[in-house]
Amino acid sequence: QVQLVESGGGLVQPGDSLRLSCAASGIILSIYAMGWYRQAPGKQRELVALITREDSTNYADSVKGRFTISRDNAKNTVYLQMNTLKPEDTAVYYCYGDITPQYGGAGHYWGQGTQVTVSS
């Protein structure tokens, strides 16, 4: 069974930085893509950043130039470096993975979410 475990959320002030991490565990054959989504209160979940196994990246316009996604294939881990954080970045951040486990077909997996709060 595949699990995604996030870490790194917290309370910061505007202009500060945070780094989120997400590790995929289980018997995994391959990972096509991993990334981060976020959901603010009263809003729909939205894509923040995605990285494929070919290292192709995609960012939401609102985070371009401030956030950087990266991955460590050997550790099945994805990172999100968030700089110059703004109050509007406040949300629950969810890790996402398009993963093929050893048993069963490819699927979409989600972490439990980590809270990021940007406030003075």
CSV table of N, CA and C in Angstrom, one decimal:
chain,number,residue,atom,x,y,z
A,1,GLN,N,0.8,-1.2,0.0
A,1,GLN,CA,0.0,0.0,0.0
A,1,GLN,C,0.9,1.2,0.0
A,2,VAL,N,0.5,2.2,-0.8
A,2,VAL,CA,1.3,3.4,-1.0
A,2,VAL,C,0.8,4.5,0.0
A,3,GLN,N,1.7,5.1,0.7
A,3,GLN,CA,1.3,6.2,1.6
A,3,GLN,C,2.2,7.4,1.3
A,4,LEU,N,1.6,8.6,1.4
A,4,LEU,CA,2.4,9.8,1.3
A,4,LEU,C,2.3,10.5,2.6
A,5,VAL,N,3.5,10.9,3.1
A,5,VAL,CA,3.6,11.5,4.4
A,5,VAL,C,4.3,12.9,4.3
A,6,GLU,N,3.6,13.9,4.6
A,6,GLU,CA,4.1,15.3,4.5
A,6,GLU,C,4.7,15.8,5.8
A,7,SER,N,5.5,16.7,5.7
A,7,SER,CA,6.1,17.4,6.9
A,7,SER,C,6.5,18.8,6.5
A,8,GLY,N,6.6,19.7,7.5
A,8,GLY,CA,7.2,21.0,7.2
A,8,GLY,C,6.3,22.2,7.3
A,9,GLY,N,5.0,22.0,7.5
A,9,GLY,CA,4.1,23.1,7.6
A,9,GLY,C,4.3,23.9,8.9
A,10,GLY,N,3.6,25.0,9.0
A,10,GLY,CA,3.7,25.8,10.3
A,10,GLY,C,3.2,27.2,10.1
A,11,LEU,N,3.4,28.0,11.2
A,11,LEU,CA,3.0,29.4,11.2
A,11,LEU,C,4.2,30.3,10.9
A,12,VAL,N,4.1,31.1,9.9
A,12,VAL,CA,5.2,32.0,9.6
A,12,VAL,C,4.7,33.4,9.4
A,13,GLN,N,5.6,34.4,9.3
A,13,GLN,CA,5.2,35.7,9.0
A,13,GLN,C,5.3,36.0,7.5
A,14,PRO,N,4.6,37.0,7.0
A,14,PRO,CA,4.8,37.4,5.6
A,14,PRO,C,6.2,37.6,5.3
A,15,GLY,N,6.7,37.1,4.1
A,15,GLY,CA,8.1,37.3,3.7
A,15,GLY,C,9.0,36.2,4.1
A,16,ASP,N,8.5,35.3,5.0
A,16,ASP,CA,9.3,34.2,5.5
A,16,ASP,C,9.3,33.1,4.5
A,17,SER,N,10.1,32.0,4.8
A,17,SER,CA,10.2,30.8,3.9
A,17,SER,C,9.9,29.6,4.7
A,18,LEU,N,9.4,28.6,4.0
A,18,LEU,CA,9.1,27.3,4.5
A,18,LEU,C,9.5,26.2,3.5
A,19,ARG,N,9.9,25.0,3.9
A,19,ARG,CA,10.1,23.9,3.0
A,19,ARG,C,9.2,22.8,3.4
A,20,LEU,N,8.4,22.3,2.5
A,20,LEU,CA,7.6,21.1,2.7
A,20,LEU,C,8.2,19.9,2.1
A,21,SER,N,8.1,18.8,2.8
A,21,SER,CA,8.6,17.5,2.3
A,21,SER,C,7.5,16.5,2.2
A,22,CYS,N,7.6,15.6,1.3
A,22,CYS,CA,6.6,14.5,1.2
A,22,CYS,C,7.3,13.2,0.7
A,23,ALA,N,7.2,12.2,1.5
A,23,ALA,CA,7.9,10.9,1.2
A,23,ALA,C,6.8,9.9,0.9
A,24,ALA,N,7.0,9.2,-0.3
A,24,ALA,CA,6.1,8.1,-0.6
A,24,ALA,C,6.7,6.8,-0.1
A,25,SER,N,5.9,6.0,0.6
A,25,SER,CA,6.4,4.8,1.1
A,25,SER,C,5.5,3.6,0.5
A,26,GLY,N,6.1,2.4,0.7
A,26,GLY,CA,5.4,1.2,0.1
A,26,GLY,C,6.3,0.6,-1.0
A,27,ILE,N,5.8,-0.4,-1.5
A,27,ILE,CA,6.5,-1.1,-2.6
A,27,ILE,C,6.1,-0.5,-3.9
A,28,ILE,N,7.0,0.4,-4.5
A,28,ILE,CA,6.6,1.2,-5.6
A,28,ILE,C,7.4,0.8,-6.8
A,29,LEU,N,6.7,0.6,-7.9
A,29,LEU,CA,7.4,0.3,-9.2
A,29,LEU,C,7.9,1.6,-9.9
A,30,SER,N,7.0,2.6,-9.9
A,30,SER,CA,7.4,3.8,-10.6
A,30,SER,C,6.6,5.0,-10.1
A,31,ILE,N,7.1,6.2,-10.2
A,31,ILE,CA,6.4,7.4,-9.9
A,31,ILE,C,6.4,8.3,-11.1
A,32,TYR,N,5.3,8.5,-11.7
A,32,TYR,CA,5.3,9.4,-12.9
A,32,TYR,C,5.4,10.9,-12.5
A,33,ALA,N,4.6,11.2,-11.5
A,33,ALA,CA,4.7,12.7,-11.1
A,33,ALA,C,4.3,12.8,-9.6
A,34,MET,N,4.9,13.8,-9.0
A,34,MET,CA,4.5,14.2,-7.6
A,34,MET,C,4.4,15.7,-7.6
A,35,GLY,N,3.6,16.1,-6.6
A,35,GLY,CA,3.4,17.5,-6.5
A,35,GLY,C,2.6,18.0,-5.3
A,36,TRP,N,2.2,19.2,-5.3
A,36,TRP,CA,1.5,19.8,-4.2
A,36,TRP,C,0.2,20.5,-4.7
A,37,TYR,N,-0.8,20.3,-3.9
A,37,TYR,CA,-2.0,21.1,-4.1
A,37,TYR,C,-2.3,21.8,-2.8
A,38,ARG,N,-3.2,22.8,-2.8
A,38,ARG,CA,-3.6,23.4,-1.6
A,38,ARG,C,-5.0,23.8,-1.6
A,39,GLN,N,-5.6,23.9,-0.4
A,39,GLN,CA,-7.0,24.3,-0.2
A,39,GLN,C,-7.1,25.2,0.9
A,40,ALA,N,-7.6,26.4,0.6
A,40,ALA,CA,-7.9,27.4,1.6
A,40,ALA,C,-9.3,27.3,2.0
A,41,PRO,N,-9.7,27.8,3.2
A,41,PRO,CA,-11.1,27.7,3.7
A,41,PRO,C,-12.0,28.4,2.7
A,42,GLY,N,-13.1,27.6,2.3
A,42,GLY,CA,-14.1,28.1,1.4
A,42,GLY,C,-13.7,28.1,0.0
A,43,LYS,N,-12.6,27.5,-0.3
A,43,LYS,CA,-12.1,27.5,-1.7
A,43,LYS,C,-11.9,26.1,-2.2
A,44,GLN,N,-11.8,25.9,-3.5
A,44,GLN,CA,-11.5,24.6,-4.1
A,44,GLN,C,-10.0,24.3,-4.0
A,45,ARG,N,-9.7,23.0,-4.0
A,45,ARG,CA,-8.3,22.6,-4.0
A,45,ARG,C,-7.7,23.0,-5.3
A,46,GLU,N,-6.5,23.5,-5.3
A,46,GLU,CA,-5.9,24.0,-6.5
A,46,GLU,C,-4.4,23.5,-6.6
A,47,LEU,N,-4.0,23.3,-7.8
A,47,LEU,CA,-2.6,22.9,-8.0
A,47,LEU,C,-1.7,24.0,-7.6
A,48,VAL,N,-0.6,23.6,-6.9
A,48,VAL,CA,0.5,24.6,-6.6
A,48,VAL,C,1.7,24.3,-7.5
A,49,ALA,N,2.1,23.1,-7.5
A,49,ALA,CA,3.3,22.8,-8.3
A,49,ALA,C,3.3,21.3,-8.6
A,50,LEU,N,3.9,20.9,-9.7
A,50,LEU,CA,3.9,19.5,-10.1
A,50,LEU,C,5.3,19.2,-10.8
A,51,ILE,N,5.9,18.0,-10.5
A,51,ILE,CA,7.1,17.7,-11.2
A,51,ILE,C,7.0,16.2,-11.7
A,52,THR,N,7.4,16.0,-12.9
A,52,THR,CA,7.3,14.7,-13.5
A,52,THR,C,8.6,14.0,-13.3
A,53,ARG,N,8.7,12.7,-13.7
A,53,ARG,CA,9.9,11.9,-13.6
A,53,ARG,C,10.9,12.4,-14.6
A,54,GLU,N,10.5,13.1,-15.6
A,54,GLU,CA,11.5,13.7,-16.5
A,54,GLU,C,11.9,15.1,-16.1
A,55,ASP,N,11.5,15.5,-14.8
A,55,ASP,CA,11.8,16.8,-14.2
A,55,ASP,C,11.1,17.9,-14.9
A,56,SER,N,10.0,17.7,-15.6
A,56,SER,CA,9.2,18.8,-16.1
A,56,SER,C,8.4,19.3,-15.0
A,57,THR,N,8.3,20.6,-14.9
A,57,THR,CA,7.6,21.3,-13.8
A,57,THR,C,6.5,22.1,-14.3
A,58,ASN,N,5.5,22.3,-13.4
A,58,ASN,CA,4.3,23.1,-13.7
A,58,ASN,C,4.0,23.9,-12.4
A,59,TYR,N,3.8,25.2,-12.5
A,59,TYR,CA,3.5,26.0,-11.3
A,59,TYR,C,2.2,26.8,-11.5
A,60,ALA,N,1.5,27.0,-10.4
A,60,ALA,CA,0.4,28.0,-10.5
A,60,ALA,C,1.0,29.4,-10.7
A,61,ASP,N,0.3,30.2,-11.4
A,61,ASP,CA,0.8,31.5,-11.7
A,61,ASP,C,1.0,32.3,-10.4
A,62,SER,N,0.2,32.1,-9.4
A,62,SER,CA,0.4,32.8,-8.1
A,62,SER,C,1.6,32.5,-7.4
A,63,VAL,N,2.3,31.4,-7.7
A,63,VAL,CA,3.5,31.0,-6.9
A,63,VAL,C,4.8,31.1,-7.8
A,64,LYS,N,4.7,31.3,-9.1
A,64,LYS,CA,5.8,31.4,-9.9
A,64,LYS,C,6.8,32.4,-9.5
A,65,GLY,N,8.1,32.0,-9.4
A,65,GLY,CA,9.1,32.9,-9.0
A,65,GLY,C,9.3,32.9,-7.5
A,66,ARG,N,8.4,32.3,-6.7
A,66,ARG,CA,8.5,32.3,-5.2
A,66,ARG,C,8.7,30.8,-4.7
A,67,PHE,N,8.0,29.9,-5.4
A,67,PHE,CA,8.1,28.5,-4.9
A,67,PHE,C,8.9,27.7,-5.9
A,68,THR,N,9.6,26.7,-5.4
A,68,THR,CA,10.4,25.8,-6.2
A,68,THR,C,10.1,24.3,-5.8
A,69,ILE,N,9.7,23.5,-6.8
A,69,ILE,CA,9.5,22.1,-6.5
A,69,ILE,C,10.7,21.3,-7.0
A,70,SER,N,11.0,20.3,-6.2
A,70,SER,CA,12.1,19.4,-6.6
A,70,SER,C,11.9,18.0,-6.1
A,71,ARG,N,12.6,17.0,-6.5
A,71,ARG,CA,12.4,15.7,-6.1
A,71,ARG,C,13.7,14.9,-6.0
A,72,ASP,N,13.7,13.9,-5.0
A,72,ASP,CA,14.8,13.0,-4.9
A,72,ASP,C,14.3,11.6,-5.2
A,73,ASN,N,14.6,11.2,-6.4
A,73,ASN,CA,14.0,9.9,-6.9
A,73,ASN,C,14.5,8.7,-6.0
A,74,ALA,N,15.7,8.8,-5.5
A,74,ALA,CA,16.2,7.7,-4.7
A,74,ALA,C,15.4,7.5,-3.4
A,75,LYS,N,14.9,8.7,-2.9
A,75,LYS,CA,14.1,8.6,-1.7
A,75,LYS,C,12.6,8.7,-1.9
A,76,ASN,N,12.2,8.7,-3.1
A,76,ASN,CA,10.8,8.9,-3.5
A,76,ASN,C,10.1,10.0,-2.7
A,77,THR,N,10.9,11.1,-2.7
A,77,THR,CA,10.5,12.3,-1.9
A,77,THR,C,10.4,13.5,-2.8
A,78,VAL,N,9.4,14.4,-2.6
A,78,VAL,CA,9.2,15.6,-3.3
A,78,VAL,C,9.3,16.8,-2.2
A,79,TYR,N,9.9,17.9,-2.7
A,79,TYR,CA,10.0,19.0,-1.8
A,79,TYR,C,9.3,20.3,-2.4
A,80,LEU,N,8.9,21.2,-1.6
A,80,LEU,CA,8.4,22.4,-2.1
A,80,LEU,C,9.0,23.5,-1.2
A,81,GLN,N,9.9,24.3,-1.8
A,81,GLN,CA,10.6,25.4,-1.2
A,81,GLN,C,9.7,26.6,-1.4
A,82,MET,N,9.2,27.2,-0.4
A,82,MET,CA,8.3,28.4,-0.5
A,82,MET,C,9.0,29.6,0.1
A,83,ASN,N,9.2,30.6,-0.7
A,83,ASN,CA,9.9,31.8,-0.3
A,83,ASN,C,8.9,33.0,-0.4
A,84,THR,N,9.2,34.0,0.2
A,84,THR,CA,8.4,35.3,0.2
A,84,THR,C,7.0,34.9,0.4
A,85,LEU,N,6.7,34.2,1.4
A,85,LEU,CA,5.3,33.8,1.6
A,85,LEU,C,4.4,35.0,1.9
A,86,LYS,N,3.1,34.8,1.4
A,86,LYS,CA,2.1,35.9,1.6
A,86,LYS,C,0.9,35.3,2.4
A,87,PRO,N,0.1,36.2,3.0
A,87,PRO,CA,-1.0,35.7,3.7
A,87,PRO,C,-2.0,34.9,2.8
A,88,GLU,N,-2.0,35.2,1.5
A,88,GLU,CA,-2.9,34.4,0.6
A,88,GLU,C,-2.4,33.0,0.3
A,89,ASP,N,-1.2,32.7,0.8
A,89,ASP,CA,-0.6,31.3,0.7
A,89,ASP,C,-1.2,30.4,1.8
A,90,THR,N,-1.9,31.0,2.7
A,90,THR,CA,-2.4,30.2,3.8
A,90,THR,C,-3.4,29.2,3.3
A,91,ALA,N,-3.1,27.9,3.7
A,91,ALA,CA,-4.0,26.8,3.2
A,91,ALA,C,-3.5,25.5,3.8
A,92,VAL,N,-4.3,24.5,3.6
A,92,VAL,CA,-3.8,23.1,3.9
A,92,VAL,C,-3.1,22.7,2.6
A,93,TYR,N,-1.9,22.2,2.7
A,93,TYR,CA,-1.1,21.8,1.5
A,93,TYR,C,-1.1,20.2,1.5
A,94,TYR,N,-1.5,19.7,0.3
A,94,TYR,CA,-1.6,18.3,0.2
A,94,TYR,C,-0.6,17.8,-0.8
A,95,CYS,N,0.1,16.7,-0.5
A,95,CYS,CA,1.0,16.1,-1.4
A,95,CYS,C,0.2,15.1,-2.3
A,96,TYR,N,0.7,15.1,-3.5
A,96,TYR,CA,0.0,14.2,-4.6
A,96,TYR,C,1.0,13.4,-5.3
A,97,GLY,N,0.6,12.2,-5.6
A,97,GLY,CA,1.5,11.3,-6.4
A,97,GLY,C,0.8,10.5,-7.4
A,98,ASP,N,1.3,10.4,-8.6
A,98,ASP,CA,0.8,9.5,-9.7
A,98,ASP,C,1.8,8.3,-9.6
A,99,ILE,N,1.4,7.3,-9.0
A,99,ILE,CA,2.3,6.2,-8.6
A,99,ILE,C,1.8,4.8,-9.0
A,100,THR,N,2.7,4.0,-9.5
A,100,THR,CA,2.4,2.6,-9.8
A,100,THR,C,3.0,1.7,-8.7
A,101,PRO,N,2.2,1.1,-7.9
A,101,PRO,CA,2.7,0.2,-6.8
A,101,PRO,C,3.1,-1.1,-7.5
A,102,GLN,N,3.8,-1.9,-6.7
A,102,GLN,CA,4.2,-3.3,-7.2
A,102,GLN,C,2.9,-4.1,-7.5
A,103,TYR,N,1.9,-4.0,-6.7
A,103,TYR,CA,0.7,-4.8,-6.9
A,103,TYR,C,-0.4,-3.8,-7.2
A,104,GLY,N,-1.1,-4.0,-8.3
A,104,GLY,CA,-2.2,-3.1,-8.7
A,104,GLY,C,-1.8,-2.1,-9.7
A,105,GLY,N,-2.8,-1.4,-10.3
A,105,GLY,CA,-2.5,-0.5,-11.3
A,105,GLY,C,-2.1,0.9,-10.8
A,106,ALA,N,-1.7,1.7,-11.7
A,106,ALA,CA,-1.3,3.1,-11.3
A,106,ALA,C,-2.5,3.8,-10.7
A,107,GLY,N,-2.2,4.7,-9.8
A,107,GLY,CA,-3.2,5.4,-9.1
A,107,GLY,C,-2.8,6.8,-8.6
A,108,HIS,N,-3.8,7.5,-8.2
A,108,HIS,CA,-3.5,8.9,-7.7
A,108,HIS,C,-3.6,8.8,-6.1
A,109,TYR,N,-2.5,9.2,-5.5
A,109,TYR,CA,-2.5,9.1,-4.1
A,109,TYR,C,-2.3,10.5,-3.5
A,110,TRP,N,-2.9,10.7,-2.2
A,110,TRP,CA,-2.8,11.9,-1.5
A,110,TRP,C,-2.3,11.8,-0.1
A,111,GLY,N,-1.6,12.8,0.4
A,111,GLY,CA,-1.2,12.8,1.7
A,111,GLY,C,-2.3,13.4,2.6
A,112,GLN,N,-2.1,13.4,3.9
A,112,GLN,CA,-3.1,13.8,4.8
A,112,GLN,C,-3.2,15.3,4.9
A,113,GLY,N,-2.3,16.1,4.4
A,113,GLY,CA,-2.3,17.5,4.5
A,113,GLY,C,-1.5,18.1,5.6
A,114,THR,N,-0.9,19.2,5.3
A,114,THR,CA,-0.2,20.0,6.3
A,114,THR,C,-0.5,21.4,6.3
A,115,GLN,N,-0.8,22.0,7.4
A,115,GLN,CA,-1.3,23.4,7.5
A,115,GLN,C,-0.1,24.4,7.3
A,116,VAL,N,-0.3,25.4,6.4
A,116,VAL,CA,0.6,26.5,6.3
A,116,VAL,C,-0.2,27.8,6.6
A,117,THR,N,0.3,28.5,7.6
A,117,THR,CA,-0.4,29.7,7.9
A,117,THR,C,0.6,30.9,7.9
A,118,VAL,N,0.3,31.9,7.1
A,118,VAL,CA,1.1,33.1,6.9
A,118,VAL,C,0.4,34.3,7.5
A,119,SER,N,0.9,34.8,8.6
A,119,SER,CA,0.2,35.8,9.3
A,119,SER,C,1.2,36.6,10.2
A,120,SER,N,0.9,37.9,10.3
A,120,SER,CA,1.7,38.8,11.1
A,120,SER,C,1.1,38.9,12.5
